[in-house]
Amino acid sequence: MRLLAQQGITPQQIAARLGVSVTTVRNYSKSVFE
């Protein structure tokens, strides 16, 4: 985590990026399976 902090990446930013990725995958999955 220290290395990430030195690069200016905060846990909040990581969580936000993961959240966006998860949402995108969920929406994609819905469009494929429905």
C-alpha positions as a Markdown table, in Angstrom:
| # | Residue | x | y | z |
|---|---|---|---|---|
| 1 | Met | 0.0 | 0.0 | 0.0 |
| 2 | Arg | 2.9 | 2.3 | 0.6 |
| 3 | Leu | 4.1 | 2.0 | -2.9 |
| 4 | Leu | 0.6 | 2.8 | -4.2 |
| 5 | Ala | 0.4 | 5.8 | -1.9 |
| 6 | Gln | 3.7 | 7.1 | -3.3 |
| 7 | Gln | 2.3 | 6.9 | -6.8 |
| 8 | Gly | -0.6 | 9.1 | -5.7 |
| 9 | Ile | -3.1 | 6.2 | -5.8 |
| 10 | Thr | -5.5 | 6.1 | -2.8 |
| 11 | Pro | -7.6 | 3.2 | -1.6 |
| 12 | Gln | -10.6 | 5.2 | -2.6 |
| 13 | Gln | -9.4 | 5.5 | -6.2 |
| 14 | Ile | -8.8 | 1.7 | -6.3 |
| 15 | Ala | -12.2 | 1.0 | -4.9 |
| 16 | Ala | -13.8 | 3.4 | -7.4 |
| 17 | Arg | -12.0 | 1.7 | -10.3 |
| 18 | Leu | -12.9 | -1.8 | -9.1 |
| 19 | Gly | -16.5 | -0.6 | -8.6 |
| 20 | Val | -16.6 | 0.7 | -12.2 |
| 21 | Ser | -15.1 | -2.6 | -13.5 |
| 22 | Val | -17.6 | -4.7 | -11.6 |
| 23 | Thr | -20.6 | -2.6 | -12.7 |
| 24 | Thr | -19.4 | -2.8 | -16.3 |
| 25 | Val | -19.1 | -6.6 | -16.2 |
| 26 | Arg | -22.5 | -6.9 | -14.6 |
| 27 | Asn | -24.1 | -4.8 | -17.2 |
| 28 | Tyr | -22.3 | -6.7 | -20.0 |
| 29 | Ser | -23.4 | -10.0 | -18.5 |
| 30 | Lys | -27.0 | -8.9 | -18.3 |
| 31 | Ser | -27.0 | -7.8 | -21.9 |
| 32 | Val | -25.5 | -11.1 | -23.0 |
| 33 | Phe | -27.7 | -13.5 | -21.0 |
| 34 | Glu | -31.1 | -11.7 | -21.3 |
